[in-house]
CSV table of C-alpha atoms and ligand atoms in Angstrom, one decimal:
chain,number,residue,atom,x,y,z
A,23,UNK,CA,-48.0,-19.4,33.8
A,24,UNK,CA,-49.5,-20.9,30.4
A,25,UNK,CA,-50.8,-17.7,29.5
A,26,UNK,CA,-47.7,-16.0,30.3
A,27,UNK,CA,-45.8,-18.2,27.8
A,28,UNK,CA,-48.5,-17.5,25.3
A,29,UNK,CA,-48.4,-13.6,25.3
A,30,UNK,CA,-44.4,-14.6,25.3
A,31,UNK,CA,-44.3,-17.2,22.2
A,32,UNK,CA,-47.3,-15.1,20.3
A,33,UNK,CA,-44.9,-11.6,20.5
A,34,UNK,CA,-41.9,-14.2,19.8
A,35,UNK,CA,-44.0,-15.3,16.8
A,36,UNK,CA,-44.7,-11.3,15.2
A,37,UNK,CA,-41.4,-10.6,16.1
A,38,UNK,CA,-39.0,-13.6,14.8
A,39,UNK,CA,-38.4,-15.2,12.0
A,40,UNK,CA,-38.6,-15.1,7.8
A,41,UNK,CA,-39.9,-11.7,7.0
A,42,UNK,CA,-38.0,-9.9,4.4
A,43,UNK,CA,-38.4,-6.2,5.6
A,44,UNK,CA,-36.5,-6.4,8.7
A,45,UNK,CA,-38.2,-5.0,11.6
A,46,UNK,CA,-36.2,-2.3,13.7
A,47,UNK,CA,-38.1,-3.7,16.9
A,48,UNK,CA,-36.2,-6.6,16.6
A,49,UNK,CA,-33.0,-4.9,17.2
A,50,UNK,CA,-34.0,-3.8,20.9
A,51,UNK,CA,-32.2,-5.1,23.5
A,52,UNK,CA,-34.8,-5.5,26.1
A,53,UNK,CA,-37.4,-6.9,23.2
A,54,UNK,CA,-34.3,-9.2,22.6
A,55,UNK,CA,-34.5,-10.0,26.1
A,56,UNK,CA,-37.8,-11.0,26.3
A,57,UNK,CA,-37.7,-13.5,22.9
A,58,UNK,CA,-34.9,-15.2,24.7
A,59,UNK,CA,-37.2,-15.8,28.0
A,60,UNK,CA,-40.1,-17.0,25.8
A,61,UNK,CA,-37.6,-19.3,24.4
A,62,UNK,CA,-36.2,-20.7,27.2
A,63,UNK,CA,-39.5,-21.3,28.6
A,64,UNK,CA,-40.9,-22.9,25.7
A,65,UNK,CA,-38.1,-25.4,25.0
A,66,UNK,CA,-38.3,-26.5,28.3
A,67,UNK,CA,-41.7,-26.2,29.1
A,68,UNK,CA,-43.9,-27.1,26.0
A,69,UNK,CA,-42.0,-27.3,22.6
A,70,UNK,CA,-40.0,-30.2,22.7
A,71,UNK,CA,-42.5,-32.7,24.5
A,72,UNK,CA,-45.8,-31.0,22.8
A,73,UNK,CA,-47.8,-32.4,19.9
A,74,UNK,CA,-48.7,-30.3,16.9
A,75,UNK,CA,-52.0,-30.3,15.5
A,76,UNK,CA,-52.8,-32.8,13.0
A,77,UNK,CA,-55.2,-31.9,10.5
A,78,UNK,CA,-57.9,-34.2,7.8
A,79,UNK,CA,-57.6,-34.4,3.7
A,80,UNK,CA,-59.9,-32.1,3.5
A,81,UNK,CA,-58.3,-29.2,5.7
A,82,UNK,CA,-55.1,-29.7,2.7
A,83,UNK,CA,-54.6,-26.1,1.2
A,84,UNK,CA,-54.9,-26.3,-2.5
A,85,UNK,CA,-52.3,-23.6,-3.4
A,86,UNK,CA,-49.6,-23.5,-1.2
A,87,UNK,CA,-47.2,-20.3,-1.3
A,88,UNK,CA,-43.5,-21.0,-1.4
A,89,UNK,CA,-40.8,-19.3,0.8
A,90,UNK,CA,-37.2,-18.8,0.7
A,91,UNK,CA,-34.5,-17.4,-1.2
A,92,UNK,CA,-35.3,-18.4,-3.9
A,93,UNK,CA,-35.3,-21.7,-5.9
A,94,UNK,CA,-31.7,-22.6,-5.6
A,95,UNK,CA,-30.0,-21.5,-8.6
A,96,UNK,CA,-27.2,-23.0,-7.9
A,97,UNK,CA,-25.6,-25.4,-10.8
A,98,UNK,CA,-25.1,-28.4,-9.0
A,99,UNK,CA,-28.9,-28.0,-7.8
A,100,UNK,CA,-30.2,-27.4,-11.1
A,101,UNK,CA,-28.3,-30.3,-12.7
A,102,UNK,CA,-30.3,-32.5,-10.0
A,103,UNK,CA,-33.4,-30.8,-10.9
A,104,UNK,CA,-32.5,-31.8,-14.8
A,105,UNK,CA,-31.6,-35.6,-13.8
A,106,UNK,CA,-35.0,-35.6,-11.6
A,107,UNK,CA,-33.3,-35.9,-8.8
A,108,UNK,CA,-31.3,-39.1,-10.3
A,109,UNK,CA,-27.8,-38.2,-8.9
A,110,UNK,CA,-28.9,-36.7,-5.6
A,111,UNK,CA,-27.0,-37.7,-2.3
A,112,UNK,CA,-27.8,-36.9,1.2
A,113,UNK,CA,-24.5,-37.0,2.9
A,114,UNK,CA,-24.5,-37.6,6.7
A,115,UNK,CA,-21.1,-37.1,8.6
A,116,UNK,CA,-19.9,-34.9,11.6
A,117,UNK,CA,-20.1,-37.1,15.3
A,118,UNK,CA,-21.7,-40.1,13.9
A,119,UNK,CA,-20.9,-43.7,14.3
A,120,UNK,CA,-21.2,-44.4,10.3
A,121,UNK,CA,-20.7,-41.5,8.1
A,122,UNK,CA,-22.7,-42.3,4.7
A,123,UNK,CA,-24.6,-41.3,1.9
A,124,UNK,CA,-28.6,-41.8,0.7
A,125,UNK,CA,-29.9,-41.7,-2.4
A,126,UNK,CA,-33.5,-41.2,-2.7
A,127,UNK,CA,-34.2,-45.1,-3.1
A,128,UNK,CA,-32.9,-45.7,0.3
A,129,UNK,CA,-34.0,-42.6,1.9
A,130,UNK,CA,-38.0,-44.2,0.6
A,131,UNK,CA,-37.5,-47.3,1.7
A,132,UNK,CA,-37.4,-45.4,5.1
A,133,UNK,CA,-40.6,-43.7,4.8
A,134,UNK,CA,-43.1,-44.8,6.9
A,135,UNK,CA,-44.3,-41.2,8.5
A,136,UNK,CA,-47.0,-39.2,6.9
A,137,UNK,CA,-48.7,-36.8,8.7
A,138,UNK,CA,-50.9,-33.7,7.6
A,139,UNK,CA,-49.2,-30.5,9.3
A,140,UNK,CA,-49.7,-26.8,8.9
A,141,UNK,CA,-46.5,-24.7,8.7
A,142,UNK,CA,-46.3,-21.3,9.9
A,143,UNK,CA,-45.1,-18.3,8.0
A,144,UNK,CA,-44.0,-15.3,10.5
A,145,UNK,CA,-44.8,-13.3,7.3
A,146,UNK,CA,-48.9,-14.0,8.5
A,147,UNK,CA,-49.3,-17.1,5.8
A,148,UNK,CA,-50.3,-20.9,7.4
A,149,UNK,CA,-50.3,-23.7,5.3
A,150,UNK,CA,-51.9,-27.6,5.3
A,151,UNK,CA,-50.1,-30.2,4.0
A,152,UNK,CA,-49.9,-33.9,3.8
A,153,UNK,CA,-46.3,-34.6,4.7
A,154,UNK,CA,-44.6,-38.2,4.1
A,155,UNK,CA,-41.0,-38.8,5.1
A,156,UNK,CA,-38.4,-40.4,7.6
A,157,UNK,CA,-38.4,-39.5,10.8
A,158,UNK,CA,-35.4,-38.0,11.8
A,159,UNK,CA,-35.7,-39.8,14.9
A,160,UNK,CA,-34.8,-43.6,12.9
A,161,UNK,CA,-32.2,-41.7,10.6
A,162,UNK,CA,-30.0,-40.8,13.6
A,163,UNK,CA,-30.2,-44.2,14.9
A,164,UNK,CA,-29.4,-45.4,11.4
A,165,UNK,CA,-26.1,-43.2,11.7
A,166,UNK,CA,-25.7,-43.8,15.5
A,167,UNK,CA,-24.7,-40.1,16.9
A,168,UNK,CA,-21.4,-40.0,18.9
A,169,UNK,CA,-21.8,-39.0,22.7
A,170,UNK,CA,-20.4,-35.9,22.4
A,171,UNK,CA,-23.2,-34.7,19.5
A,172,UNK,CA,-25.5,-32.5,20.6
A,173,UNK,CA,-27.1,-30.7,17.4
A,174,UNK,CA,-28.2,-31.7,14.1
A,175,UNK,CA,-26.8,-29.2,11.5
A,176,UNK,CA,-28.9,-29.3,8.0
A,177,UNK,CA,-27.2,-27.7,4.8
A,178,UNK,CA,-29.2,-26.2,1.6
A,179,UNK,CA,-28.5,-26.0,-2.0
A,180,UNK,CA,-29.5,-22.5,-2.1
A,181,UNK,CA,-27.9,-18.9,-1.2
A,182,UNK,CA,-28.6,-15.5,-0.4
A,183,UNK,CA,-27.4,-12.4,-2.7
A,184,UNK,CA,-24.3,-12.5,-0.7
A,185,UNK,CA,-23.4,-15.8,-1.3
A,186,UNK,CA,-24.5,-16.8,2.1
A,187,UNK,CA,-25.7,-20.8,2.3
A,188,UNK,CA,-28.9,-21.6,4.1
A,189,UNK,CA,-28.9,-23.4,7.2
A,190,UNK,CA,-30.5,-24.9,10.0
A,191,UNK,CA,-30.4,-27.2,13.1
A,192,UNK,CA,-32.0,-28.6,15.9
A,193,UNK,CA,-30.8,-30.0,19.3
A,194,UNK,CA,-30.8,-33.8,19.9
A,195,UNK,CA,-33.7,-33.6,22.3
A,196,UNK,CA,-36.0,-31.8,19.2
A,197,UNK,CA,-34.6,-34.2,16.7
A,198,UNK,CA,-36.2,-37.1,18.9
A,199,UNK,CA,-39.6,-35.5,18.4
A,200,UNK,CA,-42.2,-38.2,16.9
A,201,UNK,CA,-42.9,-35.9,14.2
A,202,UNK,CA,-40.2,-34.2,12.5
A,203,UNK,CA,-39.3,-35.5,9.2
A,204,UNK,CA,-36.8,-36.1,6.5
A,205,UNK,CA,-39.9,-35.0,3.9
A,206,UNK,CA,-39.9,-36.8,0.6
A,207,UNK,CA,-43.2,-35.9,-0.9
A,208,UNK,CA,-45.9,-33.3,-0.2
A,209,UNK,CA,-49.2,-34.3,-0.9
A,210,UNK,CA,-48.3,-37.9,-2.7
A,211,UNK,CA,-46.3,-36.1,-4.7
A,212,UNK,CA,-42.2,-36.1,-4.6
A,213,UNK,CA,-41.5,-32.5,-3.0
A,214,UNK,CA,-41.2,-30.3,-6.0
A,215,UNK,CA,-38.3,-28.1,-6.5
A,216,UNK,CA,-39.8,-24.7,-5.0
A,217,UNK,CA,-40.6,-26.6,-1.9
A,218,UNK,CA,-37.6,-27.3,-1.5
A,219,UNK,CA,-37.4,-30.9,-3.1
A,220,UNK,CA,-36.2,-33.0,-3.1
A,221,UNK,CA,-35.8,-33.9,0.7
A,222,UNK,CA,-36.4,-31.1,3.2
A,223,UNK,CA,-36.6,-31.0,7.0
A,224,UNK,CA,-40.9,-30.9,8.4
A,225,UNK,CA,-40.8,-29.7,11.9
A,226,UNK,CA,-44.4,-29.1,12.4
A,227,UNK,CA,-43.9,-27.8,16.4
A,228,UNK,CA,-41.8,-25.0,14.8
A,229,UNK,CA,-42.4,-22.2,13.0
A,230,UNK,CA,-41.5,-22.4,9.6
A,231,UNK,CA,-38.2,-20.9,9.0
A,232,UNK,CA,-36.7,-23.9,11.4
A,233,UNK,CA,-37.9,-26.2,8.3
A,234,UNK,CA,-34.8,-26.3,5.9
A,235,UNK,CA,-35.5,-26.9,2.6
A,236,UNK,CA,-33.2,-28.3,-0.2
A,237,UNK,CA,-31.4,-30.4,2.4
A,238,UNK,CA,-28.0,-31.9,1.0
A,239,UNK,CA,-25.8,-32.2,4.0
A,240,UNK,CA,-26.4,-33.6,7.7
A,241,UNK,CA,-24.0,-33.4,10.2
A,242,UNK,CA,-24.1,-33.8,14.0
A,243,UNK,CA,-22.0,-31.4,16.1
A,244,UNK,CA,-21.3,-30.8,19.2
A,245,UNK,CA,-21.7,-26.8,19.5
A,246,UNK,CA,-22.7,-24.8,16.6
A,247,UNK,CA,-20.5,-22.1,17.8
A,248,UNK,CA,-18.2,-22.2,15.0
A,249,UNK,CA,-20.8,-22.8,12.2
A,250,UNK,CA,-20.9,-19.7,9.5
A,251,UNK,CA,-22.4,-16.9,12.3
A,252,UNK,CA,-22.9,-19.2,15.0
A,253,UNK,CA,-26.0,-18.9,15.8
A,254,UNK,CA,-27.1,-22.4,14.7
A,255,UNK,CA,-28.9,-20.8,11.6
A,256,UNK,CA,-29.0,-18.5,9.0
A,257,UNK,CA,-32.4,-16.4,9.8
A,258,UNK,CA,-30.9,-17.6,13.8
A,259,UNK,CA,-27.5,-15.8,12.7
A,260,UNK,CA,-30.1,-12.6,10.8
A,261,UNK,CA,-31.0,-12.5,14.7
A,262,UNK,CA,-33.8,-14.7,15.4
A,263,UNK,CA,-34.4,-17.1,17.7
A,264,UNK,CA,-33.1,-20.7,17.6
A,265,UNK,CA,-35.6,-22.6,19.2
A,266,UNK,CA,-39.3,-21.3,17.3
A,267,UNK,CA,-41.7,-23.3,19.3
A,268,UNK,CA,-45.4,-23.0,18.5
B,20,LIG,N1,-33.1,-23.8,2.5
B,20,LIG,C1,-34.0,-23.0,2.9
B,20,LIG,N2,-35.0,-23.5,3.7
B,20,LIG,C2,-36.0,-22.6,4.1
B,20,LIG,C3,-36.1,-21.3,3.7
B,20,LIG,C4,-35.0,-20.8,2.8
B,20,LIG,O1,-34.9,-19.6,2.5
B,20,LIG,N3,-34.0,-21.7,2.5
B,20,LIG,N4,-37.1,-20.5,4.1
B,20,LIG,C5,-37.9,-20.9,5.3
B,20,LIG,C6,-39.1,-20.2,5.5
B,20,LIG,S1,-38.9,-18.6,6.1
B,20,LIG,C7,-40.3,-20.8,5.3
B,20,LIG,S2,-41.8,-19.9,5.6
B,20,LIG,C8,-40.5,-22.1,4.7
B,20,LIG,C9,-41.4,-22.1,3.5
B,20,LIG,O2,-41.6,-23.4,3.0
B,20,LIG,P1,-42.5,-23.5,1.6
B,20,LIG,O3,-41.8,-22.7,0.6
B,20,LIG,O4,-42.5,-25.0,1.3
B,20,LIG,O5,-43.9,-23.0,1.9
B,20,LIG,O6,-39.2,-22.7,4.4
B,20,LIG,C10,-38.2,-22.4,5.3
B,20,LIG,N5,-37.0,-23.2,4.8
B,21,LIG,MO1,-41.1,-18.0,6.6
């Protein structure tokens, strides 16, 4: 049975996620059918209940590539980037109890989670890196979800060439993970802009597309359904899989 899931989440892992050539494979309906079994059986079976490796100082890699479309170039974004990051909000709404907004002062003084992760590129590249932030699991209590939330949408400053926004979510039960993150800093350093500073989303159980970066908006839904393709995300709505366990 484990090995099955392996041989599943390994072809799940070549097959899915960020690469920029898109693979005709992925279109097949019965490879298609066989991502969504691995899945299934990871979500329930390993991914949201498994730990993810933690690693020393010394395994931290020194140059660390950067992926996504892009920087944002978006005006408001770089306007942030100008003010370091002075005027940034992080506005929670959607099914919570108490809608609000963080600035970076009180998003630190929730801090208390560093741990030293790699992330996984489906393009072939791992990374190392020491990651410090909230976990998402106090930040939800901090908001109180209603009862009829179910998923955790995350929206991005940045875009595609069509105008497309980035992103992301994550069901209630993944959100509750011990070590998923709010991220602040990367290394003892504030996130820096290509990493998608300056608060992005660390799910280290995931593969690496699931960690949104430039974060701007939370809000907590019930279905994602109606959300831009519907698909909960934007590589999830390019066809890839939703759940990306390790
Ligand atoms: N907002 C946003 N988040 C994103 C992406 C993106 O394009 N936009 N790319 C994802 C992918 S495919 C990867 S591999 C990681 C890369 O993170 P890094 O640039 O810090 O290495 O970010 C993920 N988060
Ligand atoms: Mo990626």
């Amino acid at each position: 049975m484990n090995r099955k899931i392996f041989v599943a989440s390994s072809m799940a892992a070549a097959l899915a996620g960020c690469a920029k050539i898109t693979n005709g494979l992925n279109d097949a309906p019965q490879v298609h059918g066989v991502l969504k079994l691995a899945e299934d059986l990871n979500h329930r079976v390993i991914g949201t209940h498994g730990m993810a490796k933690l690693y020393r100082e010394s395994d931290i890699t020194q140059n660390f590539p950067t992926n996504g479309n892009d920087t944002p170039s978006d005006g408001t974004y770089q306007k942030l980037v100008d003010g370091r990051f002075a005027g940034y909000r992080l506005a929670v709404g959607g099914l919570v109890e108490r809608p609000q907004t963080f600035d970076l002062r009180a998003l630190r003084a929730l801090a208390k989670l560093t741990e030293i992760t790699r992330h996984d590129c489906v393009e072939g590249w791992s990374v190392v890196g020491k990651w410090t932030g909230v976990p998402l699991a106090d930040f939800l209590k901090l908001v109180g979800p209603k009862p009829e939330a179910r998923y955790v949408m995350f929206y991005s400053f940045d875009r595609d060439s069509n105008g497309q926004p980035f992103y992301g979510s994550v069901d209630l039960a993944q959100a509750a993970h011990p070590q998923i993150q709010l991220a602040l800093d990367l290394n003892g350093k504030p996130i820096d802009p290509d990493h998608g500073g300056p608060v992005r989303l660390r799910i280290p159980t995931q593969l690496a597309y699931k960690s949104t970066k430039w974060v701007h908006r939370i809000e907590l839904a019930s279905t994602f359904k109606p959300i831009f393709g519907g698909n909960g995300g934007y590589w999830e709505d390019q066809g890839y899989e939703w759940y990306a366990g390790i």
